[in-house]
CSV table of N, CA and C in Angstrom, one decimal:
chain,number,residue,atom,x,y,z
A,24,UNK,N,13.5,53.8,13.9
A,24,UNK,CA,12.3,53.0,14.0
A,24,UNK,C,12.6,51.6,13.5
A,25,UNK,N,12.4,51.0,14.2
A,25,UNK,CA,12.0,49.2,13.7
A,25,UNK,C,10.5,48.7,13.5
A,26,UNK,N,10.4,47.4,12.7
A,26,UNK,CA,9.2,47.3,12.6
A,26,UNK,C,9.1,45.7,12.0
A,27,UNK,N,8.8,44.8,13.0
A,27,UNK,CA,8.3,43.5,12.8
A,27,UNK,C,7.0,42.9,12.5
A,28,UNK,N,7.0,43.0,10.9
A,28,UNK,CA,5.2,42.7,11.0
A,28,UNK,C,4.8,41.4,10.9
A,29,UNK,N,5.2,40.3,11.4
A,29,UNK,CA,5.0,39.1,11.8
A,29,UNK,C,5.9,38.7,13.2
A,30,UNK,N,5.8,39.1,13.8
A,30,UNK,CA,6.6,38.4,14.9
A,30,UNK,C,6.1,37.4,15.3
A,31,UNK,N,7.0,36.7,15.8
A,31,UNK,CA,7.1,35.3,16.5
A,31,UNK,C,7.4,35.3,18.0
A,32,UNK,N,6.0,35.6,18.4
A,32,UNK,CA,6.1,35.8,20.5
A,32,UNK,C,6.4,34.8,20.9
A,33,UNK,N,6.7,35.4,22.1
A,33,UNK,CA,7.1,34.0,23.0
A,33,UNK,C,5.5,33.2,22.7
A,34,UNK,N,5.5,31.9,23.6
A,34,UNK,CA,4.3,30.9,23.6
A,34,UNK,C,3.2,31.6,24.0
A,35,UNK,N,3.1,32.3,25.1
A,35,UNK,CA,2.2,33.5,26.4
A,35,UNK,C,1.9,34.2,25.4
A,36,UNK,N,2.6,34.9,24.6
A,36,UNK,CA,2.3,35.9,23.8
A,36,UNK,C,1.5,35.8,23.0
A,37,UNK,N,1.3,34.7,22.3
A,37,UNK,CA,1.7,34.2,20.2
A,37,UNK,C,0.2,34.5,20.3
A,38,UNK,N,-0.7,34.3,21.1
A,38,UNK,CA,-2.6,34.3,21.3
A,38,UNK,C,-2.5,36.2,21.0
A,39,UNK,N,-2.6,36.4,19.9
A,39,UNK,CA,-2.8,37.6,19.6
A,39,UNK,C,-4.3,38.5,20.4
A,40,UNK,N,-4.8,37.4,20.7
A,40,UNK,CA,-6.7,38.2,21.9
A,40,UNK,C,-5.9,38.3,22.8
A,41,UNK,N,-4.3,38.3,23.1
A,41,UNK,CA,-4.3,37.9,24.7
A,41,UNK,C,-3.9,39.8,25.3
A,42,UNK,N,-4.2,39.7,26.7
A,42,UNK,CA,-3.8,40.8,27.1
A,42,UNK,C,-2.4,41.3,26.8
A,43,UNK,N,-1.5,40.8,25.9
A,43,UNK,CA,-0.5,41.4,25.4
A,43,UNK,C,-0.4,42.2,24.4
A,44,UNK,N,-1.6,41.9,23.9
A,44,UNK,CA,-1.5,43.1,22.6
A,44,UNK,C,-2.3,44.0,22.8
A,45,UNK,N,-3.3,44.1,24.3
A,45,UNK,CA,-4.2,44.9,24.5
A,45,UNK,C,-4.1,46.4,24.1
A,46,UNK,N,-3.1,46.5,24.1
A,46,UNK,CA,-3.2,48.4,23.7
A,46,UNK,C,-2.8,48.9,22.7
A,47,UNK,N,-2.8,47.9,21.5
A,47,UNK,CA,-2.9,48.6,20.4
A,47,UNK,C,-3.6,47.7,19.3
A,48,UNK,N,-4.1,48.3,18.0
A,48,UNK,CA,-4.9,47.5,17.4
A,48,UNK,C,-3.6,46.9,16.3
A,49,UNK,N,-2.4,46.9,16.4
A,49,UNK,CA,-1.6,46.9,15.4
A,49,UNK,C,-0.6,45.8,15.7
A,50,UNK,N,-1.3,44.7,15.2
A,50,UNK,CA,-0.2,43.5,15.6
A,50,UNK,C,1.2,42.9,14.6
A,51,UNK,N,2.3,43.6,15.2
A,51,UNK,CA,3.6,43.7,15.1
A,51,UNK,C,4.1,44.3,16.0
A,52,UNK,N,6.1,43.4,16.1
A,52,UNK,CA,6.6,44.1,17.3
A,52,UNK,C,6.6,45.6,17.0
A,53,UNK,N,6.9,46.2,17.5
A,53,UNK,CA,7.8,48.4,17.2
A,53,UNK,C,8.3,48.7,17.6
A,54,UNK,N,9.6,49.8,17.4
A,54,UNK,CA,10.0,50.2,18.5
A,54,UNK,C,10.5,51.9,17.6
A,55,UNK,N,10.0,52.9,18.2
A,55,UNK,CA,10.2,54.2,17.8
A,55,UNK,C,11.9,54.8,19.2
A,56,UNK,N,13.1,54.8,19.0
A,56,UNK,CA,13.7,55.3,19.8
A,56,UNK,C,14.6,56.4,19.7
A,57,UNK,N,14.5,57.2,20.4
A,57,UNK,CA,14.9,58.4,20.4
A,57,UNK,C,16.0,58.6,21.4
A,58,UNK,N,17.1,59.5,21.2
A,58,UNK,CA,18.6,60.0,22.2
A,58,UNK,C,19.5,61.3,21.7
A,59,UNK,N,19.7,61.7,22.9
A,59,UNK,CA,20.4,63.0,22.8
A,59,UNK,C,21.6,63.0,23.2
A,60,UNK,N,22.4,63.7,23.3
A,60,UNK,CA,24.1,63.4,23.2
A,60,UNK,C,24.3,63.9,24.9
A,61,UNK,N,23.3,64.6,25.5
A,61,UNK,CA,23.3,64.5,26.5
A,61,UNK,C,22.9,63.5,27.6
A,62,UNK,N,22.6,62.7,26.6
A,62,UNK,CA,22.5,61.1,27.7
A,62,UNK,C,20.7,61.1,27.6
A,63,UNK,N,20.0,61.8,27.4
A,63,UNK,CA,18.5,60.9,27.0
A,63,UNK,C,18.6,60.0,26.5
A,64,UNK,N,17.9,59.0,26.8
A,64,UNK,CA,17.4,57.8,25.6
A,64,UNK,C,16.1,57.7,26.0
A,65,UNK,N,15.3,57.5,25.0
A,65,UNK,CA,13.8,57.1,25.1
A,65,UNK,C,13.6,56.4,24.4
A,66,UNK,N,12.0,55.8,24.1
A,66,UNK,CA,11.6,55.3,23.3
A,66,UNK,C,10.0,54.5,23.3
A,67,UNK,N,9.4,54.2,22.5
A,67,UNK,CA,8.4,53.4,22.3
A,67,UNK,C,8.6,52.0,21.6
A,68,UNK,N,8.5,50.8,22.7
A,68,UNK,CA,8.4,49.7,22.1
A,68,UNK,C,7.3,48.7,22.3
A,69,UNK,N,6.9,48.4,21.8
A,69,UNK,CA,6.0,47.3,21.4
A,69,UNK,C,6.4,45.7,21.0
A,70,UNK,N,7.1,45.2,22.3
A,70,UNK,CA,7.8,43.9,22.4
A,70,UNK,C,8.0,43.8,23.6
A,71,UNK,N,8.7,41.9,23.3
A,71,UNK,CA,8.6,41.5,24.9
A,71,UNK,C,9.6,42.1,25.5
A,72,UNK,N,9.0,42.6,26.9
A,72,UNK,CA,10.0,42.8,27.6
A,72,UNK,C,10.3,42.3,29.3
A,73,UNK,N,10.8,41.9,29.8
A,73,UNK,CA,10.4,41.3,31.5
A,73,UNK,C,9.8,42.3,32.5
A,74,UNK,N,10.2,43.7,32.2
A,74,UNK,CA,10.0,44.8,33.2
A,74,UNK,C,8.9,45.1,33.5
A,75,UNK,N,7.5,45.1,32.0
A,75,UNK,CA,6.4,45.2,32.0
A,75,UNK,C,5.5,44.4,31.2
A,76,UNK,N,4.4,44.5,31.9
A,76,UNK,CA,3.3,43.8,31.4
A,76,UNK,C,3.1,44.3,30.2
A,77,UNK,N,2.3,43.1,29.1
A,77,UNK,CA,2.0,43.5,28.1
A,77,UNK,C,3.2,43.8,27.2
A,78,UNK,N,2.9,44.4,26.0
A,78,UNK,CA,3.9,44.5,25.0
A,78,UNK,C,4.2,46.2,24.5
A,79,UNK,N,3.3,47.2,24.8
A,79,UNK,CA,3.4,48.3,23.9
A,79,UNK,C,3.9,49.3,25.9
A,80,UNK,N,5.0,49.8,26.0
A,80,UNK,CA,5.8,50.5,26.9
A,80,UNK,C,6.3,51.9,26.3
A,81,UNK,N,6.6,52.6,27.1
A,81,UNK,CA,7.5,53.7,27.0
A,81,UNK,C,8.4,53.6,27.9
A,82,UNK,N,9.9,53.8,26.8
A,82,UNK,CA,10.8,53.7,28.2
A,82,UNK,C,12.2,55.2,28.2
A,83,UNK,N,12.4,54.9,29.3
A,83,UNK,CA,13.6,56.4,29.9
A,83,UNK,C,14.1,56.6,30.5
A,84,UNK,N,15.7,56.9,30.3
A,84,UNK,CA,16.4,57.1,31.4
A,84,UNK,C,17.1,58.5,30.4
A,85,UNK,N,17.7,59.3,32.1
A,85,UNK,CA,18.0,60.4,31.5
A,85,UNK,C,19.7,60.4,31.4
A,86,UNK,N,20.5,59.4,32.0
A,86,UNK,CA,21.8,58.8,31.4
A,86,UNK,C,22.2,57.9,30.9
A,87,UNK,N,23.2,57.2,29.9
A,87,UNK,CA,23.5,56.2,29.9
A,87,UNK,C,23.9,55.1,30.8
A,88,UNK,N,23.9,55.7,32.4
A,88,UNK,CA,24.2,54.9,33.4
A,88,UNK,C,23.4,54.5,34.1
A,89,UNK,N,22.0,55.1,33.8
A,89,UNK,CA,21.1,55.1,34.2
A,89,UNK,C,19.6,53.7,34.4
A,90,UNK,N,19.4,53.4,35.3
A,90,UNK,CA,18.4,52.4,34.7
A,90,UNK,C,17.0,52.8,33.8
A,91,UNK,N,16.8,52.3,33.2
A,91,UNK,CA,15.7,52.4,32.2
A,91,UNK,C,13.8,52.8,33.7
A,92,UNK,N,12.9,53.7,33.3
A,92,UNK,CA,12.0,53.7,33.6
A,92,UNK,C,11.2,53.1,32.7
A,93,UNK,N,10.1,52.7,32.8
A,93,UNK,CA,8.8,51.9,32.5
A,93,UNK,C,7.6,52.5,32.4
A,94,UNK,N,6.6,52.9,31.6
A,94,UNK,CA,5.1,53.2,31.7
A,94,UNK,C,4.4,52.5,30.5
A,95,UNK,N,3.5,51.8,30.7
A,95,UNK,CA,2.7,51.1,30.1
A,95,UNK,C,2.0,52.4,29.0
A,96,UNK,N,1.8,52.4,27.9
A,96,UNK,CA,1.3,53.1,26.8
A,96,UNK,C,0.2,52.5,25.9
A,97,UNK,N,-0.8,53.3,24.8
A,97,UNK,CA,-2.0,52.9,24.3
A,97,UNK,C,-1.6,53.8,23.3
A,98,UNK,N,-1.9,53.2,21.8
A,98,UNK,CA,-2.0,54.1,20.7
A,98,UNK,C,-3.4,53.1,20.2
A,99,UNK,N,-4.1,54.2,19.3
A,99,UNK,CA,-5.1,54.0,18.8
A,99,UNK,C,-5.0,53.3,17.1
A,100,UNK,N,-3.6,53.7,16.5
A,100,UNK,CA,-3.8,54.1,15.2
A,100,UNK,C,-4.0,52.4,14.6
A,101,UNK,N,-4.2,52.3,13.6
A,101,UNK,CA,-4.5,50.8,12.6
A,101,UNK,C,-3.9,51.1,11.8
A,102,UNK,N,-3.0,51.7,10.8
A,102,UNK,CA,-1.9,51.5,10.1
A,102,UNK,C,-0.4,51.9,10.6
A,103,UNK,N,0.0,51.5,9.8
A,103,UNK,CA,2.3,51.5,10.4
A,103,UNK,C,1.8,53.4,10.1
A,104,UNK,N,1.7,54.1,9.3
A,104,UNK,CA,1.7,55.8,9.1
A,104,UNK,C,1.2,56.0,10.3
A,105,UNK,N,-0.4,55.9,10.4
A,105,UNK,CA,-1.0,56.4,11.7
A,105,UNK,C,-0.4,56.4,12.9
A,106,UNK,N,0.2,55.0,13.5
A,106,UNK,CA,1.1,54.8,14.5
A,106,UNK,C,2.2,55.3,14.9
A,107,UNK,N,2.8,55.3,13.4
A,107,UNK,CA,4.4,56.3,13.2
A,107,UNK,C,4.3,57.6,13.6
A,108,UNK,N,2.9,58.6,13.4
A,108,UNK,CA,2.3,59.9,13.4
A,108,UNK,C,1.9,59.8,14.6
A,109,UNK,N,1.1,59.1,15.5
A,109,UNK,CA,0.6,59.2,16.9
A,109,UNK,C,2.0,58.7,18.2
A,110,UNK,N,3.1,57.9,17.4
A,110,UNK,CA,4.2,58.1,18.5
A,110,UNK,C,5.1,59.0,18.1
A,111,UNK,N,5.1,59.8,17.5
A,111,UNK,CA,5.8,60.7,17.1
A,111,UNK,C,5.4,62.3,18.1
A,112,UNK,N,4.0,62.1,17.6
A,112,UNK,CA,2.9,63.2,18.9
A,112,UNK,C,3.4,63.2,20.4
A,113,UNK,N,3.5,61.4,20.0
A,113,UNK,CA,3.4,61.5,22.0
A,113,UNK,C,4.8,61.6,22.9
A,114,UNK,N,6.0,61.5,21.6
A,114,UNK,CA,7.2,61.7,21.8
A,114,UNK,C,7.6,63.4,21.8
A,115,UNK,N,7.1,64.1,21.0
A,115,UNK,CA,7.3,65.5,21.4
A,115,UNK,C,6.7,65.9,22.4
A,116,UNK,N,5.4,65.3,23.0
A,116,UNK,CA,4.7,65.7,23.9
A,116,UNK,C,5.6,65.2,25.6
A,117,UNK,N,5.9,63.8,25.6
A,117,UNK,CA,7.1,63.9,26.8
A,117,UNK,C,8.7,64.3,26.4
A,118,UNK,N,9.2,64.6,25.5
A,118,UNK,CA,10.2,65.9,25.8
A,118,UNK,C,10.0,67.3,25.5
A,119,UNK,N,8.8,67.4,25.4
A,119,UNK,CA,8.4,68.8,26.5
A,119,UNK,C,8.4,68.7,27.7
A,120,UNK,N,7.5,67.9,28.4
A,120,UNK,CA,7.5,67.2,29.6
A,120,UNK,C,8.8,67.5,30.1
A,121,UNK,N,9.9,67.1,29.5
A,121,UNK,CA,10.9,67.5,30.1
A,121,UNK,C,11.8,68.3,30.3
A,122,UNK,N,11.2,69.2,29.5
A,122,UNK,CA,12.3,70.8,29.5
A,122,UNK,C,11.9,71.6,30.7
Protein backbone atom coordinates (compact mmCIF):
# COMPACT_ATOMS: atom_id res chain seq x y z
CA UNK A 1 0.00 0.00 0.00
CA UNK A 2 1.05 3.57 -0.75
CA UNK A 3 -0.34 6.59 0.41
CA UNK A 4 0.05 10.38 -0.73
CA UNK A 5 -1.66 12.70 1.54
CA UNK A 6 -0.96 15.87 -0.22
CA UNK A 7 -0.59 15.23 -3.69
CA UNK A 8 0.12 17.51 -6.27
CA UNK A 9 -2.38 16.75 -9.41
CA UNK A 10 -1.99 17.57 -12.54
CA UNK A 11 -3.61 21.33 -13.25
CA UNK A 12 -7.33 19.42 -14.33
CA UNK A 13 -7.04 17.70 -11.20
CA UNK A 14 -5.62 20.05 -8.34
CA UNK A 15 -9.73 21.57 -8.10
CA UNK A 16 -10.32 19.05 -5.42
CA UNK A 17 -14.78 19.64 -6.17
CA UNK A 18 -13.67 18.42 -9.47
CA UNK A 19 -15.13 15.22 -10.95
CA UNK A 20 -11.82 13.64 -10.18
CA UNK A 21 -12.15 13.01 -6.74
CA UNK A 22 -15.73 12.15 -7.14
CA UNK A 23 -15.68 8.79 -5.63
CA UNK A 24 -14.17 9.07 -2.66
CA UNK A 25 -14.39 11.43 0.28
CA UNK A 26 -10.65 10.90 0.91
CA UNK A 27 -8.40 13.37 -0.71
CA UNK A 28 -4.94 11.69 -1.35
CA UNK A 29 -3.35 9.70 -4.02
CA UNK A 30 -3.65 5.38 -2.95
CA UNK A 31 -2.86 2.64 -4.22
CA UNK A 32 -3.75 -0.90 -2.41
CA UNK A 33 -1.78 -3.63 -4.96
CA UNK A 34 -2.00 -7.06 -4.86
CA UNK A 35 -0.06 -10.29 -7.06
CA UNK A 36 0.39 -13.78 -7.17
CA UNK A 37 3.32 -15.74 -8.53
CA UNK A 38 0.94 -16.96 -10.91
CA UNK A 39 0.85 -13.79 -12.80
CA UNK A 40 -2.25 -11.96 -11.06
CA UNK A 41 -1.70 -8.45 -10.47
CA UNK A 42 -4.38 -6.27 -9.17
CA UNK A 43 -5.03 -3.43 -7.45
CA UNK A 44 -6.73 -0.22 -6.15
CA UNK A 45 -5.44 3.16 -7.22
CA UNK A 46 -6.50 6.41 -6.63
CA UNK A 47 -4.27 8.51 -9.07
CA UNK A 48 -3.82 9.93 -12.35
CA UNK A 49 -4.05 7.63 -14.75
CA UNK A 50 -4.74 8.19 -18.92
CA UNK A 51 -6.89 4.86 -19.16
CA UNK A 52 -9.67 6.17 -16.97
CA UNK A 53 -11.61 8.83 -15.93
CA UNK A 54 -11.40 10.27 -12.63
CA UNK A 55 -8.81 9.16 -10.09
CA UNK A 56 -10.07 6.11 -7.73
CA UNK A 57 -9.87 2.65 -10.49
CA UNK A 58 -9.45 -0.93 -10.07
CA UNK A 59 -7.01 -2.49 -12.12
CA UNK A 60 -6.21 -6.33 -13.67
CA UNK A 61 -4.60 -8.45 -15.58
CA UNK A 62 -4.27 -12.06 -15.18
CA UNK A 63 -0.44 -12.19 -16.69
CA UNK A 64 2.43 -10.32 -16.66
CA UNK A 65 2.04 -9.97 -20.41
CA UNK A 66 -1.00 -9.09 -20.11
CA UNK A 67 -2.69 -5.62 -20.66
CA UNK A 68 -4.03 -4.06 -17.56
CA UNK A 69 -8.13 -3.97 -17.35
CA UNK A 70 -9.88 -0.82 -15.97
CA UNK A 71 -13.19 -0.31 -13.75
CA UNK A 72 -13.96 2.75 -12.28
CA UNK A 73 -14.56 2.16 -8.23
CA UNK A 74 -16.34 4.20 -5.11
CA UNK A 75 -15.36 3.69 -1.50
CA UNK A 76 -17.22 5.38 1.09
CA UNK A 77 -14.71 5.40 3.98
CA UNK A 78 -13.27 9.17 5.54
CA UNK A 79 -10.28 7.91 7.25
CA UNK A 80 -6.76 6.10 5.73
CA UNK A 81 -8.12 2.78 8.46
CA UNK A 82 -11.67 2.82 7.04
CA UNK A 83 -10.45 2.89 3.48
CA UNK A 84 -7.56 0.42 4.09
CA UNK A 85 -10.60 -1.91 5.63
CA UNK A 86 -13.19 -1.24 2.75
CA UNK A 87 -10.40 -2.02 -0.02
CA UNK A 88 -9.28 -4.74 1.55
CA UNK A 89 -13.29 -6.14 1.54
CA UNK A 90 -13.51 -5.33 -1.89
CA UNK A 91 -10.26 -7.09 -2.80
CA UNK A 92 -11.15 -10.44 -1.23
CA UNK A 93 -14.44 -10.01 -2.69
CA UNK A 94 -12.94 -9.83 -6.57
CA UNK A 95 -10.54 -12.72 -5.98
CA UNK A 96 -13.29 -14.75 -5.20
CA UNK A 97 -14.74 -13.46 -8.19
CA UNK A 98 -12.16 -15.22 -9.60
CA UNK A 99 -11.75 -18.69 -8.37
Amino acid sequence: MTWIPNPSPEPEASDRGSDAWRRTPIRAYDTLHYSESDGLDCGFHCEPNPHVDGLLHYQERDDTNDEYTYVPVSFDARSVAGLLWEMMDALADRLGEAD
